[in-house]
């Protein structure tokens, strides 16, 4: 029996409100903490202003907050169920013959819908804002050396002028720009030629265009140029596919990126894993609802609710850790990307259903 009538709509509203409230709280905390950290870093940047820092914090927050969707569903589901139990609404529902499986249907539908919206709408927006945040951060902090872009980017290239080793703090925009970059150039015979440091470098067909470059060589005094060109044989598509992080690619753009990466002969494992993880998210959120239900259906008058809640939080955290571990195995090539992405969601759903079967049906 499905709950599509008044009680079903009531439960749907309660679960949706609880999940969105928890997610909104997390989002506000993430944005606030990031803003405080950015303001601390802004003291050394002459171009950073309070409005630009607020804008940067808002650009960065959606991508970070996307990772807490499972916890928002877990805590929101637990809060809604415990509140229903505290007000004896679940007791009344059971007294008229509604089973736990029936009043969990709205929760599962809400979790699945949140998952679909998160990958179809939220993720593309977050990916676009992350790209804008990277470009804005580079423009604000490139001179201070405070860009936080994860691991440094290293590239080796050949050209008619010889070889060059390129080091950059982060990739910009669509992947063809580099921030806080240094070129170490060598002559065709292998001897060191010069070191060029620049605020950023943009790759065009056949050359790099460096902005605000400072050139240092062993034979001449250091010189500064507003624009400096360096020849290269690298193609923009090669650099774009090599250094665009998977979380900067939206869900709907991922198939095209995968196709271009395969045609370029580059490894697609990271993108495949990200794509499959996004597709598995609705099932993972449903698994979180089942975990929440398995520890939140106990009546308050029976006691022991606190212990069960702590156990539910621990179970949800373990499922999240298992998901991250599986993704690490998938990214390293030990496990197939599809298996690594879907296995935690499937196992979590089965274990949650098993716990509910044991609790409700013995």
mmCIF file of C-alpha atoms in Angstrom:
data_model
loop_
_atom_site.group_PDB
_atom_site.id
_atom_site.type_symbol
_atom_site.label_atom_id
_atom_site.label_comp_id
_atom_site.label_asym_id
_atom_site.label_seq_id
_atom_site.Cartn_x
_atom_site.Cartn_y
_atom_site.Cartn_z
ATOM 1 C CA UNK A 1 0.000 0.000 0.000
ATOM 2 C CA UNK A 2 1.399 3.419 -1.001
ATOM 3 C CA UNK A 3 0.900 6.591 0.966
ATOM 4 C CA UNK A 4 -0.238 9.221 -1.520
ATOM 5 C CA UNK A 5 -3.018 10.747 0.533
ATOM 6 C CA UNK A 6 -3.009 13.407 3.245
ATOM 7 C CA UNK A 7 -0.727 11.539 5.655
ATOM 8 C CA UNK A 8 1.740 10.757 2.876
ATOM 9 C CA UNK A 9 1.900 14.424 1.853
ATOM 10 C CA UNK A 10 2.350 15.415 5.478
ATOM 11 C CA UNK A 11 5.282 13.027 5.943
ATOM 12 C CA UNK A 12 6.828 14.157 2.657
ATOM 13 C CA UNK A 13 6.760 17.774 3.810
ATOM 14 C CA UNK A 14 8.245 16.890 7.196
ATOM 15 C CA UNK A 15 11.134 14.908 5.709
ATOM 16 C CA UNK A 16 11.857 17.472 2.998
ATOM 17 C CA UNK A 17 11.817 20.339 5.485
ATOM 18 C CA UNK A 18 14.140 18.497 7.881
ATOM 19 C CA UNK A 19 16.652 17.548 5.170
ATOM 20 C CA UNK A 20 16.747 21.040 3.668
ATOM 21 C CA UNK A 21 17.111 22.597 7.133
ATOM 22 C CA UNK A 22 20.105 20.411 7.956
ATOM 23 C CA UNK A 23 21.693 21.050 4.555
ATOM 24 C CA UNK A 24 21.090 24.798 4.855
ATOM 25 C CA UNK A 25 22.730 24.837 8.278
ATOM 26 C CA UNK A 26 25.785 22.992 6.986
ATOM 27 C CA UNK A 27 25.981 25.262 3.945
ATOM 28 C CA UNK A 28 25.891 28.393 6.118
ATOM 29 C CA UNK A 29 28.622 27.030 8.400
ATOM 30 C CA UNK A 30 30.836 26.081 5.457
ATOM 31 C CA UNK A 31 30.434 29.475 3.796
ATOM 32 C CA UNK A 32 31.047 31.329 7.081
ATOM 33 C CA UNK A 33 34.188 29.392 7.994
ATOM 34 C CA UNK A 34 35.558 29.733 4.469
ATOM 35 C CA UNK A 35 34.855 33.480 4.519
ATOM 36 C CA UNK A 36 36.780 33.862 7.793
ATOM 37 C CA UNK A 37 39.744 31.948 6.373
ATOM 38 C CA UNK A 38 39.695 33.981 3.153
ATOM 39 C CA UNK A 39 39.596 37.235 5.119
ATOM 40 C CA UNK A 40 42.684 36.089 7.003
ATOM 41 C CA UNK A 41 44.488 35.449 3.719
ATOM 42 C CA UNK A 42 43.228 38.711 2.190
ATOM 43 C CA UNK A 43 45.448 40.770 4.490
ATOM 44 C CA UNK A 44 48.445 40.122 2.209
ATOM 45 C CA UNK A 45 46.608 40.767 -1.067
ATOM 46 C CA UNK A 46 46.303 44.380 -2.260
ATOM 47 C CA UNK A 47 43.502 43.479 -4.707
ATOM 48 C CA UNK A 48 41.281 41.578 -2.237
ATOM 49 C CA UNK A 49 38.275 43.520 -0.983
ATOM 50 C CA UNK A 50 35.464 42.459 1.322
ATOM 51 C CA UNK A 51 32.879 42.159 -1.515
ATOM 52 C CA UNK A 52 35.286 40.078 -3.605
ATOM 53 C CA UNK A 53 36.006 37.809 -0.625
ATOM 54 C CA UNK A 54 32.277 37.323 0.004
ATOM 55 C CA UNK A 55 31.824 36.515 -3.674
ATOM 56 C CA UNK A 56 34.687 34.003 -3.575
ATOM 57 C CA UNK A 57 33.313 32.322 -0.443
ATOM 58 C CA UNK A 58 29.886 31.974 -2.080
ATOM 59 C CA UNK A 59 31.471 30.546 -5.230
ATOM 60 C CA UNK A 60 33.430 27.939 -3.262
ATOM 61 C CA UNK A 61 30.738 26.882 -0.791
ATOM 62 C CA UNK A 62 28.415 24.900 -3.134
ATOM 63 C CA UNK A 63 31.163 22.534 -4.275
ATOM 64 C CA UNK A 64 32.283 21.842 -0.701
ATOM 65 C CA UNK A 65 28.709 21.547 0.588
ATOM 66 C CA UNK A 66 27.909 18.975 -2.102
ATOM 67 C CA UNK A 67 29.917 16.432 -0.142
ATOM 68 C CA UNK A 68 27.593 16.650 2.867
ATOM 69 C CA UNK A 69 24.387 15.630 1.072
ATOM 70 C CA UNK A 70 24.539 12.111 2.609
ATOM 71 C CA UNK A 71 24.886 13.526 6.120
ATOM 72 C CA UNK A 72 22.093 16.055 5.508
ATOM 73 C CA UNK A 73 19.769 13.196 4.548
ATOM 74 C CA UNK A 74 20.938 11.050 7.471
ATOM 75 C CA UNK A 75 20.544 13.744 10.130
ATOM 76 C CA UNK A 76 17.398 15.171 8.541
ATOM 77 C CA UNK A 77 15.786 11.724 8.404
ATOM 78 C CA UNK A 78 16.716 10.974 12.003
ATOM 79 C CA UNK A 79 15.435 14.345 13.190
ATOM 80 C CA UNK A 80 12.116 13.961 11.362
ATOM 81 C CA UNK A 81 11.519 10.400 12.593
ATOM 82 C CA UNK A 82 12.489 11.190 16.181
ATOM 83 C CA UNK A 83 10.208 14.224 16.167
ATOM 84 C CA UNK A 84 7.327 12.126 14.836
ATOM 85 C CA UNK A 85 7.999 9.513 17.506
ATOM 86 C CA UNK A 86 8.247 12.107 20.285
ATOM 87 C CA UNK A 87 4.859 13.539 19.332
ATOM 88 C CA UNK A 88 3.393 10.004 19.207
ATOM 89 C CA UNK A 89 2.418 10.457 15.558
ATOM 90 C CA UNK A 90 4.139 7.202 14.655
ATOM 91 C CA UNK A 91 2.237 5.453 17.461
ATOM 92 C CA UNK A 92 -1.037 6.653 15.998
ATOM 93 C CA UNK A 93 0.043 5.605 12.499
ATOM 94 C CA UNK A 94 0.919 2.112 13.695
ATOM 95 C CA UNK A 95 -2.376 1.846 15.597
ATOM 96 C CA UNK A 96 -4.344 2.236 12.370
ATOM 97 C CA UNK A 97 -2.314 -0.450 10.605
ATOM 98 C CA UNK A 98 0.369 1.602 8.824
ATOM 99 C CA UNK A 99 3.660 -0.284 8.891
ATOM 100 C CA UNK A 100 7.157 1.185 9.092
ATOM 101 C CA UNK A 101 7.690 0.338 5.434
ATOM 102 C CA UNK A 102 4.688 2.421 4.465
ATOM 103 C CA UNK A 103 5.562 5.602 6.374
ATOM 104 C CA UNK A 104 9.155 5.309 5.126
ATOM 105 C CA UNK A 105 7.966 5.533 1.527
ATOM 106 C CA UNK A 106 7.731 9.361 1.577
ATOM 107 C CA UNK A 107 11.197 9.550 3.148
ATOM 108 C CA UNK A 108 12.682 7.306 0.457
ATOM 109 C CA UNK A 109 10.945 9.301 -2.278
ATOM 110 C CA UNK A 110 12.235 12.563 -0.837
ATOM 111 C CA UNK A 111 15.787 11.175 -0.561
ATOM 112 C CA UNK A 112 15.683 9.925 -4.144
ATOM 113 C CA UNK A 113 14.275 13.232 -5.398
ATOM 114 C CA UNK A 114 16.940 15.192 -3.497
ATOM 115 C CA UNK A 115 19.566 12.947 -5.089
ATOM 116 C CA UNK A 116 18.210 13.538 -8.586
ATOM 117 C CA UNK A 117 18.012 17.302 -8.082
ATOM 118 C CA UNK A 118 21.517 17.350 -6.604
ATOM 119 C CA UNK A 119 23.048 15.694 -9.684
ATOM 120 C CA UNK A 120 20.816 17.246 -12.351
ATOM 121 C CA UNK A 121 20.681 20.861 -11.146
ATOM 122 C CA UNK A 122 22.850 21.476 -8.091
ATOM 123 C CA UNK A 123 25.990 19.716 -9.363
ATOM 124 C CA UNK A 124 26.269 21.583 -12.699
ATOM 125 C CA UNK A 125 25.794 24.905 -10.902
ATOM 126 C CA UNK A 126 28.369 23.983 -8.224
ATOM 127 C CA UNK A 127 30.884 22.888 -10.889
ATOM 128 C CA UNK A 128 30.474 26.159 -12.795
ATOM 129 C CA UNK A 129 30.866 28.210 -9.615
ATOM 130 C CA UNK A 130 33.963 26.204 -8.680
ATOM 131 C CA UNK A 131 35.583 27.153 -11.986
ATOM 132 C CA UNK A 132 34.727 30.804 -11.384
ATOM 133 C CA UNK A 133 36.075 30.556 -7.841
ATOM 134 C CA UNK A 134 39.396 29.205 -9.127
ATOM 135 C CA UNK A 135 39.743 32.079 -11.597
ATOM 136 C CA UNK A 136 38.731 34.679 -9.007
ATOM 137 C CA UNK A 137 41.069 33.243 -6.384
ATOM 138 C CA UNK A 138 43.946 33.384 -8.848
ATOM 139 C CA UNK A 139 43.255 37.014 -9.642
ATOM 140 C CA UNK A 140 43.136 37.915 -5.936
ATOM 141 C CA UNK A 141 45.984 35.831 -4.529
ATOM 142 C CA UNK A 142 48.338 34.987 -7.408
ATOM 143 C CA UNK A 143 50.852 37.624 -6.321
ATOM 144 C CA UNK A 144 50.846 36.518 -2.698
ATOM 145 C CA UNK A 145 51.475 32.819 -3.367
ATOM 146 C CA UNK A 146 48.380 31.826 -1.378
ATOM 147 C CA UNK A 147 46.423 29.964 -4.046
ATOM 148 C CA UNK A 148 44.972 26.775 -2.624
ATOM 149 C CA UNK A 149 44.585 24.507 -5.624
ATOM 150 C CA UNK A 150 45.604 21.155 -4.190
ATOM 151 C CA UNK A 151 48.745 19.611 -5.698
ATOM 152 C CA UNK A 152 51.037 21.729 -7.821
ATOM 153 C CA UNK A 153 50.839 21.220 -11.578
ATOM 154 C CA UNK A 154 54.000 20.175 -13.402
ATOM 155 C CA UNK A 155 54.284 20.058 -17.211
ATOM 156 C CA UNK A 156 57.185 19.219 -19.494
ATOM 157 C CA UNK A 157 57.128 20.551 -23.042
ATOM 158 C CA UNK A 158 59.276 20.656 -26.177
ATOM 159 C CA UNK A 159 59.438 23.389 -28.793
ATOM 160 C CA UNK A 160 61.731 24.818 -31.469
ATOM 161 C CA UNK A 161 63.497 26.780 -28.707
ATOM 162 C CA UNK A 162 64.270 23.693 -26.612
ATOM 163 C CA UNK A 163 62.667 22.114 -23.584
ATOM 164 C CA UNK A 164 60.840 23.710 -20.676
ATOM 165 C CA UNK A 165 59.541 22.568 -17.309
ATOM 166 C CA UNK A 166 56.431 24.365 -16.106
ATOM 167 C CA UNK A 167 55.236 24.594 -12.509
ATOM 168 C CA UNK A 168 51.883 26.146 -11.580
ATOM 169 C CA UNK A 169 49.839 26.491 -8.411
ATOM 170 C CA UNK A 170 46.484 25.796 -10.067
ATOM 171 C CA UNK A 171 44.623 25.494 -13.357
ATOM 172 C CA UNK A 172 42.263 28.301 -14.304
ATOM 173 C CA UNK A 173 38.899 28.529 -15.991
ATOM 174 C CA UNK A 174 38.421 25.829 -18.617
ATOM 175 C CA UNK A 175 41.820 24.264 -17.987
ATOM 176 C CA UNK A 176 43.989 26.134 -20.529
ATOM 177 C CA UNK A 177 45.161 28.766 -18.051
ATOM 178 C CA UNK A 178 47.658 28.354 -15.215
ATOM 179 C CA UNK A 179 48.016 30.563 -12.142
ATOM 180 C CA UNK A 180 51.177 31.515 -10.266
ATOM 181 C CA UNK A 181 53.342 29.888 -12.897
ATOM 182 C CA UNK A 182 57.098 29.436 -13.356
ATOM 183 C CA UNK A 183 58.833 28.328 -16.593
ATOM 184 C CA UNK A 184 62.320 26.804 -16.461
ATOM 185 C CA UNK A 185 63.586 26.875 -20.043
ATOM 186 C CA UNK A 186 66.537 24.976 -21.515
ATOM 187 C CA UNK A 187 68.360 25.421 -24.807
ATOM 188 C CA UNK A 188 68.314 22.661 -27.483
ATOM 189 C CA UNK A 189 71.688 21.380 -26.227
ATOM 190 C CA UNK A 190 70.268 20.933 -22.690
ATOM 191 C CA UNK A 191 71.780 23.962 -20.986
ATOM 192 C CA UNK A 192 69.741 26.158 -18.642
ATOM 193 C CA UNK A 193 68.433 29.247 -20.412
ATOM 194 C CA UNK A 194 66.146 31.287 -18.154
ATOM 195 C CA UNK A 195 63.491 31.261 -15.469
ATOM 196 C CA UNK A 196 60.232 33.069 -16.103
ATOM 197 C CA UNK A 197 57.742 33.745 -13.324
ATOM 198 C CA UNK A 198 54.283 35.103 -14.103
ATOM 199 C CA UNK A 199 50.949 35.808 -12.495
ATOM 200 C CA UNK A 200 49.252 33.542 -14.993
ATOM 201 C CA UNK A 201 49.799 31.810 -18.337
ATOM 202 C CA UNK A 202 47.203 31.066 -21.012
ATOM 203 C CA UNK A 203 47.797 28.442 -23.692
ATOM 204 C CA UNK A 204 46.947 29.245 -27.287
ATOM 205 C CA UNK A 205 47.718 27.262 -30.424
ATOM 206 C CA UNK A 206 51.502 27.235 -30.642
ATOM 207 C CA UNK A 207 52.406 29.490 -27.731
ATOM 208 C CA UNK A 208 51.906 30.426 -24.066
ATOM 209 C CA UNK A 209 50.931 34.001 -23.232
ATOM 210 C CA UNK A 210 52.283 35.042 -19.820
ATOM 211 C CA UNK A 211 50.943 38.028 -17.897
ATOM 212 C CA UNK A 212 53.125 40.210 -15.647
ATOM 213 C CA UNK A 213 56.192 38.070 -16.319
ATOM 214 C CA UNK A 214 59.621 38.442 -14.687
ATOM 215 C CA UNK A 215 62.499 36.905 -16.671
ATOM 216 C CA UNK A 216 65.727 35.884 -14.937
ATOM 217 C CA UNK A 217 68.718 34.456 -16.819
ATOM 218 C CA UNK A 218 72.324 33.665 -16.011
ATOM 219 C CA UNK A 219 73.705 36.358 -18.339
ATOM 220 C CA UNK A 220 71.349 39.337 -17.990
ATOM 221 C CA UNK A 221 69.692 41.416 -15.306
ATOM 222 C CA UNK A 222 66.090 40.414 -14.404
ATOM 223 C CA UNK A 223 63.522 42.076 -16.636
ATOM 224 C CA UNK A 224 59.752 42.541 -16.291
ATOM 225 C CA UNK A 225 57.203 42.322 -19.108
ATOM 226 C CA UNK A 226 53.478 42.930 -19.079
ATOM 227 C CA UNK A 227 53.085 40.187 -21.720
ATOM 228 C CA UNK A 228 55.598 37.474 -22.627
ATOM 229 C CA UNK A 229 55.222 34.714 -25.256
ATOM 230 C CA UNK A 230 56.782 31.239 -25.144
ATOM 231 C CA UNK A 231 56.553 28.759 -28.020
ATOM 232 C CA UNK A 232 55.053 25.321 -27.349
ATOM 233 C CA UNK A 233 53.847 22.200 -29.122
ATOM 234 C CA UNK A 234 51.150 21.506 -26.526
ATOM 235 C CA UNK A 235 47.535 21.699 -27.619
ATOM 236 C CA UNK A 236 44.832 23.362 -25.487
ATOM 237 C CA UNK A 237 42.741 20.161 -25.472
ATOM 238 C CA UNK A 238 45.663 18.173 -24.034
ATOM 239 C CA UNK A 239 46.151 20.587 -21.159
ATOM 240 C CA UNK A 240 42.417 21.003 -20.567
ATOM 241 C CA UNK A 241 41.789 17.265 -20.233
ATOM 242 C CA UNK A 242 44.920 16.689 -18.155
ATOM 243 C CA UNK A 243 44.272 19.283 -15.462
ATOM 244 C CA UNK A 244 40.532 19.892 -15.245
ATOM 245 C CA UNK A 245 39.538 18.271 -11.912
ATOM 246 C CA UNK A 246 36.490 15.975 -12.075
ATOM 247 C CA UNK A 247 34.543 18.034 -9.523
ATOM 248 C CA UNK A 248 34.816 21.054 -11.840
ATOM 249 C CA UNK A 249 32.878 19.217 -14.546
ATOM 250 C CA UNK A 250 29.082 19.235 -14.299
ATOM 251 C CA UNK A 251 27.006 16.080 -14.564
ATOM 252 C CA UNK A 252 25.569 16.915 -17.995
ATOM 253 C CA UNK A 253 28.995 17.888 -19.382
ATOM 254 C CA UNK A 254 30.716 14.732 -18.151
ATOM 255 C CA UNK A 255 29.901 12.461 -21.162
ATOM 256 C CA UNK A 256 31.439 14.978 -23.572
ATOM 257 C CA UNK A 257 34.515 15.357 -21.365
ATOM 258 C CA UNK A 258 34.890 11.581 -21.178
ATOM 259 C CA UNK A 259 34.659 11.321 -24.964
ATOM 260 C CA UNK A 260 37.279 14.040 -25.546
ATOM 261 C CA UNK A 261 39.591 12.529 -22.960
ATOM 262 C CA UNK A 262 39.410 9.083 -24.588
ATOM 263 C CA UNK A 263 40.079 10.570 -28.033
ATOM 264 C CA UNK A 264 43.106 12.392 -26.610
ATOM 265 C CA UNK A 265 44.470 9.056 -25.350
ATOM 266 C CA UNK A 266 44.410 10.180 -21.700
ATOM 267 C CA UNK A 267 43.312 8.274 -18.614
ATOM 268 C CA UNK A 268 39.572 8.657 -17.959
ATOM 269 C CA UNK A 269 39.405 6.822 -14.620
ATOM 270 C CA UNK A 270 38.864 9.925 -12.469
ATOM 271 C CA UNK A 271 36.059 11.209 -14.688
ATOM 272 C CA UNK A 272 34.376 7.799 -14.956
ATOM 273 C CA UNK A 273 34.463 7.407 -11.188
ATOM 274 C CA UNK A 274 33.011 10.864 -10.633
ATOM 275 C CA UNK A 275 30.264 10.254 -13.203
ATOM 276 C CA UNK A 276 29.277 6.890 -11.732
ATOM 277 C CA UNK A 277 29.388 8.297 -8.177
ATOM 278 C CA UNK A 278 26.965 11.028 -9.183
ATOM 279 C CA UNK A 279 24.608 8.506 -10.768
ATOM 280 C CA UNK A 280 24.743 6.371 -7.602
ATOM 281 C CA UNK A 281 23.976 9.310 -5.285
ATOM 282 C CA UNK A 282 20.149 8.885 -5.185
ATOM 283 C CA UNK A 283 20.568 5.264 -4.058
ATOM 284 C CA UNK A 284 23.169 6.306 -1.481
ATOM 285 C CA UNK A 285 20.773 8.878 -0.032
ATOM 286 C CA UNK A 286 18.034 6.251 0.175
ATOM 287 C CA UNK A 287 20.525 4.035 2.033
ATOM 288 C CA UNK A 288 21.069 6.888 4.493
ATOM 289 C CA UNK A 289 17.295 7.092 5.079
ATOM 290 C CA UNK A 290 17.172 3.365 5.845
ATOM 291 C CA UNK A 291 20.094 3.734 8.268
ATOM 292 C CA UNK A 292 18.313 6.668 9.936
ATOM 293 C CA UNK A 293 15.071 4.681 10.202
ATOM 294 C CA UNK A 294 16.778 1.654 11.720
ATOM 295 C CA UNK A 295 17.834 3.721 14.753
ATOM 296 C CA UNK A 296 14.986 6.264 14.980
ATOM 297 C CA UNK A 297 11.801 4.209 15.192
ATOM 298 C CA UNK A 298 12.103 3.323 18.856
ATOM 299 C CA UNK A 299 9.397 4.895 21.042
ATOM 300 C CA UNK A 300 10.662 7.500 23.500
ATOM 301 C CA UNK A 301 8.969 5.859 26.468
ATOM 302 C CA UNK A 302 11.065 2.732 25.960
ATOM 303 C CA UNK A 303 14.279 4.696 26.566
ATOM 304 C CA UNK A 304 17.672 4.103 24.954
ATOM 305 C CA UNK A 305 17.023 6.606 22.171
ATOM 306 C CA UNK A 306 20.309 8.451 22.712
ATOM 307 C CA UNK A 307 22.331 5.269 22.342
ATOM 308 C CA UNK A 308 20.514 4.386 19.130
ATOM 309 C CA UNK A 309 21.028 7.872 17.694
ATOM 310 C CA UNK A 310 24.757 7.697 18.395
ATOM 311 C CA UNK A 311 24.798 4.289 16.768
ATOM 312 C CA UNK A 312 23.002 5.684 13.717
ATOM 313 C CA UNK A 313 25.479 8.541 13.367
ATOM 314 C CA UNK A 314 28.341 6.038 13.639
ATOM 315 C CA UNK A 315 26.725 3.758 11.040
ATOM 316 C CA UNK A 316 26.203 6.678 8.647
ATOM 317 C CA UNK A 317 29.791 7.812 9.142
ATOM 318 C CA UNK A 318 31.070 4.293 8.478
ATOM 319 C CA UNK A 319 29.031 4.136 5.272
ATOM 320 C CA UNK A 320 30.492 7.478 4.191
ATOM 321 C CA UNK A 321 34.030 6.282 4.983
ATOM 322 C CA UNK A 322 33.373 3.086 3.018
ATOM 323 C CA UNK A 323 32.221 5.218 0.087
ATOM 324 C CA UNK A 324 35.398 7.318 0.181
ATOM 325 C CA UNK A 325 37.599 4.225 0.513
ATOM 326 C CA UNK A 326 35.848 2.574 -2.414
ATOM 327 C CA UNK A 327 36.354 5.694 -4.534
ATOM 328 C CA UNK A 328 40.055 5.735 -3.639
ATOM 329 C CA UNK A 329 40.355 2.128 -4.781
ATOM 330 C CA UNK A 330 38.506 3.022 -7.960
ATOM 331 C CA UNK A 331 40.690 6.056 -8.707
ATOM 332 C CA UNK A 332 43.842 3.965 -8.265
ATOM 333 C CA UNK A 333 42.580 1.387 -10.758
ATOM 334 C CA UNK A 334 42.379 -1.456 -8.244
ATOM 335 C CA UNK A 335 38.589 -1.644 -8.564
ATOM 336 C CA UNK A 336 36.436 -0.930 -11.607
ATOM 337 C CA UNK A 337 35.012 2.613 -11.494
ATOM 338 C CA UNK A 338 31.380 1.462 -11.731
ATOM 339 C CA UNK A 339 31.849 -1.119 -8.985
ATOM 340 C CA UNK A 340 33.644 1.379 -6.740
ATOM 341 C CA UNK A 341 30.855 3.948 -7.164
ATOM 342 C CA UNK A 342 27.812 1.685 -6.817
ATOM 343 C CA UNK A 343 28.967 -0.929 -4.309
ATOM 344 C CA UNK A 344 28.743 1.218 -1.115
ATOM 345 C CA UNK A 345 25.266 2.477 -2.058
ATOM 346 C CA UNK A 346 23.980 -1.024 -2.814
ATOM 347 C CA UNK A 347 25.528 -2.582 0.298
ATOM 348 C CA UNK A 348 24.297 0.291 2.480
ATOM 349 C CA UNK A 349 20.756 -0.076 1.145
ATOM 350 C CA UNK A 350 20.743 -3.836 1.722
ATOM 351 C CA UNK A 351 22.151 -3.527 5.259
ATOM 352 C CA UNK A 352 19.667 -0.783 6.138
ATOM 353 C CA UNK A 353 16.771 -2.872 4.834
ATOM 354 C CA UNK A 354 18.077 -5.913 6.729
ATOM 355 C CA UNK A 355 18.258 -3.926 9.981
ATOM 356 C CA UNK A 356 14.684 -2.726 9.482
ATOM 357 C CA UNK A 357 13.470 -6.251 8.696
ATOM 358 C CA UNK A 358 15.075 -7.521 11.871
ATOM 359 C CA UNK A 359 13.644 -4.661 13.930
ATOM 360 C CA UNK A 360 10.116 -4.643 12.491
ATOM 361 C CA UNK A 361 9.486 -8.210 11.413
ATOM 362 C CA UNK A 362 11.896 -10.124 13.641
#
